[in-house]
Amino acid sequence: MKIINFALIGTGVGIHHAKAILKNKNSKLKYICETNKKKIKNLKKKFPHTHVISDENIIFKDKAVDAVSIASYDHFHYSQIIKCIKTNKNIFVEKPVCTNLKELLDIEKKIKKKKIFISSNLVLRTCSLFKQFKAHIKKNKISPIYIEADYIWGRYFKLMGWRSKSKNYSLINGAAIHMIDLIMWMLEAKPKYVTAFGNSMKNSDRYNGHTFNLLILEFGNGLIVKISANALSKLEHDHNIEIYFENGSFFKQFNNKFLINKQKKKINLNYSYPDKKSRSEVINSFSNFIAIGKGKKIVDKTEVFDVMKVCFYAIKSLKKNRKIKIKY
């Protein structure tokens, strides 16, 4: 079994990546790359056995680095992924992988020629409540007739930082993507069409993008899924989902988690949410896969590209103001 040498770029959410890497017996954190001088000083104290650097190119020149965890700002992801591909380094990237379809298709094309792996931090898959929803659907061969999934961001202040300066930042890529991925993962299916809507009920001139998006996904079997991403809500960060099927329904509505069975009886569910302790499973499965050379990653390469394509075609639908067929 090989010990995987990791490098981390970006220490916002990336701090959680660092902690997970250091706890995994199959991985070692060799570098942390951060350009904020104030952060660098604290990082050197917090991670005394890791090289804290400000130049990312040191990582790509080091042949001993096996994998790079990319948690930088969205608009840097593409260039950093291309550098990983050129230098044969496995890639674990925060969503979104990149900021437009052209970049995604270029990454997909280039990575096919390499024996490296790419995964993304789509953490809702690790929540025990959502795992239970998926297991119930698969075990009972349920075909949902309608689904609603809402991403309640509750973090409007975040739009005032780097997101307000990023040319291609999208709430679809930054928020709705989690609910899109959750639905596709639960159903083990891909939507055929997407129609997207958006508005901007902002109270600041610093951010010019949409603060609310609504997506209608149409699947081949006739299923319709409505997904929303709400950046303005003053509620706590949350993920709500309602799954309706012929003989019952699943509900996760704020603090309520229950199943309505075919006898119309309400059954409260005890599975954990938000289950944050399990989120490191995504990067751990990626690291273990590289170290052992076999097994299943929680988020596979094909799934990464598929969910990003849904997002980018949703953005195209917004611009074209019409329903769009998704090309995988």
Tab-separated table of N, CA and C in Angstrom, residues 107-218:
chain	number	residue	atom	x	y	z
A	107	ILE	N	-10.920	19.696	-20.028
A	107	ILE	CA	-10.423	18.849	-18.929
A	107	ILE	C	-10.766	17.388	-19.197
A	108	GLU	N	-12.011	17.141	-19.583
A	108	GLU	CA	-12.470	15.772	-19.845
A	108	GLU	C	-11.649	15.114	-20.958
A	109	LYS	N	-11.369	15.869	-21.996
A	109	LYS	CA	-10.589	15.351	-23.124
A	109	LYS	C	-9.157	15.035	-22.714
A	110	LYS	N	-8.548	15.957	-21.984
A	110	LYS	CA	-7.141	15.794	-21.601
A	110	LYS	C	-6.944	14.680	-20.573
A	111	ILE	N	-7.886	14.525	-19.673
A	111	ILE	CA	-7.708	13.548	-18.593
A	111	ILE	C	-7.895	12.119	-19.093
A	112	LYS	N	-8.608	11.939	-20.199
A	112	LYS	CA	-8.816	10.613	-20.778
A	112	LYS	C	-7.498	9.983	-21.222
A	113	LYS	N	-6.546	10.823	-21.548
A	113	LYS	CA	-5.259	10.343	-22.049
A	113	LYS	C	-4.274	10.016	-20.929
A	114	LYS	N	-4.699	10.242	-19.690
A	114	LYS	CA	-3.800	10.070	-18.554
A	114	LYS	C	-4.323	8.998	-17.584
A	115	LYS	N	-3.415	8.374	-16.866
A	115	LYS	CA	-3.795	7.407	-15.836
A	115	LYS	C	-3.856	8.104	-14.478
A	116	ILE	N	-4.680	9.143	-14.424
A	116	ILE	CA	-4.879	9.867	-13.168
A	116	ILE	C	-6.377	9.951	-12.889
A	117	PHE	N	-6.712	10.243	-11.643
A	117	PHE	CA	-8.106	10.253	-11.225
A	117	PHE	C	-8.529	11.651	-10.804
A	118	ILE	N	-9.811	11.916	-10.985
A	118	ILE	CA	-10.377	13.184	-10.547
A	118	ILE	C	-11.667	12.915	-9.781
A	119	SER	N	-11.840	13.624	-8.676
A	119	SER	CA	-13.070	13.515	-7.890
A	119	SER	C	-13.399	14.901	-7.351
A	120	SER	N	-14.603	15.053	-6.831
A	120	SER	CA	-15.031	16.359	-6.345
A	120	SER	C	-15.760	16.210	-5.016
A	121	ASN	N	-15.753	17.280	-4.238
A	121	ASN	CA	-16.228	17.223	-2.852
A	121	ASN	C	-17.746	17.407	-2.744
A	122	LEU	N	-18.495	16.454	-3.306
A	122	LEU	CA	-19.952	16.504	-3.277
A	122	LEU	C	-20.429	15.760	-2.034
A	123	VAL	N	-20.413	16.480	-0.915
A	123	VAL	CA	-20.477	15.858	0.412
A	123	VAL	C	-21.861	15.379	0.848
A	124	LEU	N	-22.934	15.835	0.214
A	124	LEU	CA	-24.264	15.420	0.675
A	124	LEU	C	-24.479	13.918	0.504
A	125	ARG	N	-23.704	13.290	-0.351
A	125	ARG	CA	-23.792	11.836	-0.531
A	125	ARG	C	-23.432	11.068	0.742
A	126	THR	N	-22.674	11.695	1.626
A	126	THR	CA	-22.200	10.994	2.830
A	126	THR	C	-23.181	11.093	3.997
A	127	CYS	N	-24.219	11.919	3.866
A	127	CYS	CA	-25.187	12.108	4.958
A	127	CYS	C	-26.026	10.846	5.130
A	128	SER	N	-26.099	10.328	6.345
A	128	SER	CA	-26.792	9.057	6.578
A	128	SER	C	-28.281	9.133	6.232
A	129	LEU	N	-28.893	10.297	6.391
A	129	LEU	CA	-30.304	10.454	6.038
A	129	LEU	C	-30.504	10.280	4.540
A	130	PHE	N	-29.659	10.900	3.745
A	130	PHE	CA	-29.795	10.801	2.297
A	130	PHE	C	-29.387	9.419	1.796
A	131	LYS	N	-28.450	8.781	2.487
A	131	LYS	CA	-28.107	7.394	2.152
A	131	LYS	C	-29.327	6.489	2.338
A	132	GLN	N	-30.094	6.751	3.412
A	132	GLN	CA	-31.288	5.971	3.678
A	132	GLN	C	-32.343	6.190	2.590
A	133	PHE	N	-32.519	7.436	2.151
A	133	PHE	CA	-33.453	7.723	1.058
A	133	PHE	C	-33.074	6.909	-0.179
A	134	LYS	N	-31.782	6.941	-0.519
A	134	LYS	CA	-31.291	6.226	-1.703
A	134	LYS	C	-31.505	4.718	-1.565
A	135	ALA	N	-31.155	4.170	-0.393
A	135	ALA	CA	-31.282	2.730	-0.161
A	135	ALA	C	-32.737	2.285	-0.270
A	136	HIS	N	-33.652	3.079	0.256
A	136	HIS	CA	-35.076	2.733	0.214
A	136	HIS	C	-35.582	2.732	-1.229
A	137	ILE	N	-35.183	3.714	-1.996
A	137	ILE	CA	-35.594	3.800	-3.399
A	137	ILE	C	-35.080	2.593	-4.186
A	138	LYS	N	-33.809	2.217	-3.950
A	138	LYS	CA	-33.204	1.111	-4.699
A	138	LYS	C	-33.772	-0.244	-4.275
A	139	LYS	N	-33.896	-0.448	-2.960
A	139	LYS	CA	-34.381	-1.733	-2.439
A	139	LYS	C	-35.801	-2.024	-2.902
A	140	ASN	N	-36.645	-1.009	-2.869
A	140	ASN	CA	-38.057	-1.201	-3.198
A	140	ASN	C	-38.383	-0.886	-4.659
A	141	LYS	N	-37.323	-0.601	-5.433
A	141	LYS	CA	-37.471	-0.320	-6.860
A	141	LYS	C	-38.538	0.744	-7.100
A	142	ILE	N	-38.432	1.818	-6.315
A	142	ILE	CA	-39.404	2.905	-6.378
A	142	ILE	C	-39.094	3.833	-7.541
A	143	SER	N	-40.138	4.247	-8.245
A	143	SER	CA	-40.000	5.265	-9.280
A	143	SER	C	-40.707	6.529	-8.795
A	144	PRO	N	-39.955	7.496	-8.303
A	144	PRO	CA	-40.589	8.731	-7.836
A	144	PRO	C	-41.391	9.394	-8.958
A	145	ILE	N	-42.480	10.067	-8.564
A	145	ILE	CA	-43.308	10.747	-9.561
A	145	ILE	C	-43.052	12.251	-9.565
A	146	TYR	N	-42.428	12.758	-8.494
A	146	TYR	CA	-42.084	14.179	-8.432
A	146	TYR	C	-41.122	14.393	-7.272
A	147	ILE	N	-40.143	15.279	-7.469
A	147	ILE	CA	-39.164	15.584	-6.418
A	147	ILE	C	-38.957	17.095	-6.349
A	148	GLU	N	-38.859	17.611	-5.131
A	148	GLU	CA	-38.449	18.991	-4.906
A	148	GLU	C	-37.198	18.973	-4.026
A	149	ALA	N	-36.217	19.789	-4.368
A	149	ALA	CA	-34.989	19.860	-3.581
A	149	ALA	C	-34.545	21.316	-3.505
A	150	ASP	N	-34.377	21.813	-2.296
A	150	ASP	CA	-34.060	23.226	-2.085
A	150	ASP	C	-32.751	23.388	-1.333
A	151	TYR	N	-31.871	24.211	-1.888
A	151	TYR	CA	-30.608	24.536	-1.228
A	151	TYR	C	-30.785	25.903	-0.573
A	152	ILE	N	-30.926	25.893	0.744
A	152	ILE	CA	-31.088	27.130	1.508
A	152	ILE	C	-29.691	27.562	1.948
A	153	TRP	N	-29.149	28.562	1.287
A	153	TRP	CA	-27.747	28.917	1.537
A	153	TRP	C	-27.560	29.570	2.895
A	154	GLY	N	-28.365	30.569	3.202
A	154	GLY	CA	-28.264	31.240	4.498
A	154	GLY	C	-26.935	31.919	4.734
A	155	ARG	N	-26.216	32.235	3.647
A	155	ARG	CA	-24.864	32.798	3.772
A	155	ARG	C	-24.659	33.929	2.753
A	156	TYR	N	-25.600	34.848	2.706
A	156	TYR	CA	-25.542	35.902	1.697
A	156	TYR	C	-24.244	36.702	1.779
A	157	PHE	N	-23.704	36.828	2.986
A	157	PHE	CA	-22.469	37.603	3.158
A	157	PHE	C	-21.338	37.069	2.281
A	158	LYS	N	-21.395	35.772	1.931
A	158	LYS	CA	-20.332	35.190	1.113
A	158	LYS	C	-20.313	35.762	-0.305
A	159	LEU	N	-21.430	36.276	-0.747
A	159	LEU	CA	-21.472	36.869	-2.079
A	159	LEU	C	-20.729	38.202	-2.139
A	160	MET	N	-20.386	38.744	-0.971
A	160	MET	CA	-19.711	40.036	-0.926
A	160	MET	C	-18.186	39.908	-1.030
A	161	GLY	N	-17.677	38.698	-1.010
A	161	GLY	CA	-16.227	38.482	-1.083
A	161	GLY	C	-15.769	38.263	-2.513
A	162	TRP	N	-14.950	37.224	-2.724
A	162	TRP	CA	-14.373	36.963	-4.039
A	162	TRP	C	-15.441	36.667	-5.089
A	163	ARG	N	-16.600	36.147	-4.663
A	163	ARG	CA	-17.658	35.812	-5.624
A	163	ARG	C	-18.170	37.049	-6.361
A	164	SER	N	-18.176	38.193	-5.685
A	164	SER	CA	-18.646	39.427	-6.312
A	164	SER	C	-17.666	39.936	-7.370
A	165	LYS	N	-16.431	39.451	-7.315
A	165	LYS	CA	-15.403	39.894	-8.260
A	165	LYS	C	-15.163	38.877	-9.378
A	166	SER	N	-15.701	37.678	-9.209
A	166	SER	CA	-15.474	36.616	-10.180
A	166	SER	C	-16.415	36.782	-11.379
A	167	LYS	N	-15.850	36.809	-12.569
A	167	LYS	CA	-16.618	37.075	-13.792
A	167	LYS	C	-17.701	36.029	-14.034
A	168	ASN	N	-17.396	34.771	-13.796
A	168	ASN	CA	-18.324	33.691	-14.152
A	168	ASN	C	-18.950	32.985	-12.948
A	169	TYR	N	-18.970	33.651	-11.771
A	169	TYR	CA	-19.558	32.959	-10.624
A	169	TYR	C	-21.050	32.723	-10.860
A	170	SER	N	-21.515	31.544	-10.503
A	170	SER	CA	-22.926	31.185	-10.679
A	170	SER	C	-23.437	30.479	-9.434
A	171	LEU	N	-24.624	30.864	-9.002
A	171	LEU	CA	-25.264	30.201	-7.866
A	171	LEU	C	-25.633	28.761	-8.214
A	172	ILE	N	-25.803	28.496	-9.498
A	172	ILE	CA	-26.072	27.117	-9.936
A	172	ILE	C	-24.852	26.244	-9.663
A	173	ASN	N	-23.667	26.744	-10.033
A	173	ASN	CA	-22.417	26.006	-9.797
A	173	ASN	C	-22.031	25.959	-8.328
A	174	GLY	N	-22.412	26.986	-7.576
A	174	GLY	CA	-21.969	27.087	-6.195
A	174	GLY	C	-22.927	26.523	-5.173
A	175	ALA	N	-24.202	26.364	-5.538
A	175	ALA	CA	-25.203	25.926	-4.563
A	175	ALA	C	-26.117	24.832	-5.119
A	176	ALA	N	-26.818	25.128	-6.213
A	176	ALA	CA	-27.766	24.157	-6.777
A	176	ALA	C	-27.089	22.839	-7.137
A	177	ILE	N	-25.797	22.898	-7.464
A	177	ILE	CA	-25.056	21.695	-7.850
A	177	ILE	C	-25.177	20.573	-6.822
A	178	HIS	N	-25.215	20.927	-5.541
A	178	HIS	CA	-25.311	19.900	-4.501
A	178	HIS	C	-26.636	19.146	-4.586
A	179	MET	N	-27.715	19.859	-4.866
A	179	MET	CA	-29.018	19.206	-4.943
A	179	MET	C	-29.159	18.431	-6.254
A	180	ILE	N	-28.584	18.974	-7.328
A	180	ILE	CA	-28.583	18.249	-8.606
A	180	ILE	C	-27.854	16.922	-8.443
A	181	ASP	N	-26.669	16.983	-7.830
A	181	ASP	CA	-25.884	15.764	-7.629
A	181	ASP	C	-26.617	14.776	-6.723
A	182	LEU	N	-27.233	15.288	-5.665
A	182	LEU	CA	-27.939	14.418	-4.719
A	182	LEU	C	-29.040	13.636	-5.426
A	183	ILE	N	-29.807	14.312	-6.273
A	183	ILE	CA	-30.896	13.651	-6.989
A	183	ILE	C	-30.360	12.629	-7.983
A	184	MET	N	-29.349	13.010	-8.758
A	184	MET	CA	-28.786	12.087	-9.744
A	184	MET	C	-28.188	10.861	-9.068
A	185	TRP	N	-27.553	11.070	-7.907
A	185	TRP	CA	-26.944	9.966	-7.152
A	185	TRP	C	-28.012	9.052	-6.572
A	186	MET	N	-29.056	9.619	-5.993
A	186	MET	CA	-30.139	8.815	-5.415
A	186	MET	C	-30.837	7.961	-6.467
A	187	LEU	N	-31.107	8.560	-7.617
A	187	LEU	CA	-31.875	7.878	-8.659
A	187	LEU	C	-30.999	7.026	-9.577
A	188	GLU	N	-29.673	7.288	-9.531
A	188	GLU	CA	-28.746	6.651	-10.466
A	188	GLU	C	-29.224	6.881	-11.898
A	189	ALA	N	-29.573	8.139	-12.165
A	189	ALA	CA	-30.110	8.519	-13.475
A	189	ALA	C	-29.686	9.946	-13.803
A	190	LYS	N	-29.729	10.260	-15.094
A	190	LYS	CA	-29.344	11.597	-15.559
A	190	LYS	C	-30.537	12.270	-16.232
A	191	PRO	N	-30.752	13.545	-15.956
A	191	PRO	CA	-31.850	14.256	-16.631
A	191	PRO	C	-31.541	14.473	-18.112
A	192	LYS	N	-32.616	14.544	-18.909
A	192	LYS	CA	-32.453	14.764	-20.352
A	192	LYS	C	-32.549	16.239	-20.718
A	193	TYR	N	-33.379	16.972	-19.977
A	193	TYR	CA	-33.606	18.378	-20.291
A	193	TYR	C	-33.548	19.223	-19.021
A	194	VAL	N	-33.195	20.490	-19.194
A	194	VAL	CA	-33.203	21.427	-18.072
A	194	VAL	C	-33.780	22.766	-18.533
A	195	THR	N	-34.606	23.341	-17.668
A	195	THR	CA	-35.106	24.698	-17.860
A	195	THR	C	-34.765	25.471	-16.597
A	196	ALA	N	-34.136	26.613	-16.746
A	196	ALA	CA	-33.665	27.363	-15.583
A	196	ALA	C	-34.202	28.791	-15.576
A	197	PHE	N	-34.451	29.274	-14.358
A	197	PHE	CA	-34.926	30.635	-14.144
A	197	PHE	C	-34.057	31.279	-13.062
A	198	GLY	N	-34.038	32.594	-13.038
A	198	GLY	CA	-33.258	33.259	-12.000
A	198	GLY	C	-33.708	34.687	-11.795
A	199	ASN	N	-33.481	35.192	-10.587
A	199	ASN	CA	-33.701	36.613	-10.323
A	199	ASN	C	-32.646	37.102	-9.352
A	200	SER	N	-32.623	38.396	-9.150
A	200	SER	CA	-31.632	38.994	-8.262
A	200	SER	C	-32.315	40.013	-7.363
A	201	MET	N	-32.787	39.556	-6.210
A	201	MET	CA	-33.446	40.423	-5.229
A	201	MET	C	-32.416	40.868	-4.202
A	202	LYS	N	-31.319	41.418	-4.689
A	202	LYS	CA	-30.186	41.722	-3.830
A	202	LYS	C	-30.391	43.031	-3.069
A	203	ASN	N	-29.609	43.200	-2.015
A	203	ASN	CA	-29.632	44.466	-1.282
A	203	ASN	C	-28.243	45.099	-1.271
A	204	SER	N	-27.440	44.741	-2.278
A	204	SER	CA	-26.097	45.302	-2.395
A	204	SER	C	-25.711	45.381	-3.861
A	205	ASP	N	-24.948	46.386	-4.244
A	205	ASP	CA	-24.486	46.527	-5.614
A	205	ASP	C	-23.170	45.801	-5.865
A	206	ARG	N	-22.629	45.182	-4.844
A	206	ARG	CA	-21.321	44.532	-4.981
A	206	ARG	C	-21.413	43.206	-5.717
A	207	TYR	N	-22.581	42.568	-5.691
A	207	TYR	CA	-22.751	41.293	-6.374
A	207	TYR	C	-23.815	41.457	-7.457
A	208	ASN	N	-23.474	41.116	-8.686
A	208	ASN	CA	-24.361	41.373	-9.819
A	208	ASN	C	-25.038	40.128	-10.385
A	209	GLY	N	-24.782	38.969	-9.787
A	209	GLY	CA	-25.378	37.735	-10.303
A	209	GLY	C	-26.742	37.456	-9.703
A	210	HIS	N	-27.291	36.290	-10.057
A	210	HIS	CA	-28.567	35.873	-9.489
A	210	HIS	C	-28.409	35.528	-8.011
A	211	THR	N	-29.407	35.867	-7.231
A	211	THR	CA	-29.438	35.462	-5.824
A	211	THR	C	-30.460	34.343	-5.605
A	212	PHE	N	-31.196	33.993	-6.655
A	212	PHE	CA	-32.132	32.868	-6.594
A	212	PHE	C	-32.181	32.209	-7.960
A	213	ASN	N	-32.085	30.881	-7.968
A	213	ASN	CA	-32.249	30.111	-9.195
A	213	ASN	C	-33.243	28.990	-8.992
A	214	LEU	N	-34.017	28.731	-10.023
A	214	LEU	CA	-34.963	27.616	-10.020
A	214	LEU	C	-34.716	26.784	-11.259
A	215	LEU	N	-34.563	25.479	-11.086
A	215	LEU	CA	-34.297	24.569	-12.201
A	215	LEU	C	-35.384	23.516	-12.281
A	216	ILE	N	-35.830	23.224	-13.491
A	216	ILE	CA	-36.729	22.109	-13.748
A	216	ILE	C	-35.959	21.074	-14.555
A	217	LEU	N	-35.765	19.900	-13.970
A	217	LEU	CA	-35.067	18.807	-14.644
A	217	LEU	C	-36.086	17.780	-15.110
A	218	GLU	N	-35.970	17.354	-16.359
A	218	GLU	CA	-36.866	16.342	-16.910
A	218	GLU	C	-36.072	15.079	-17.223
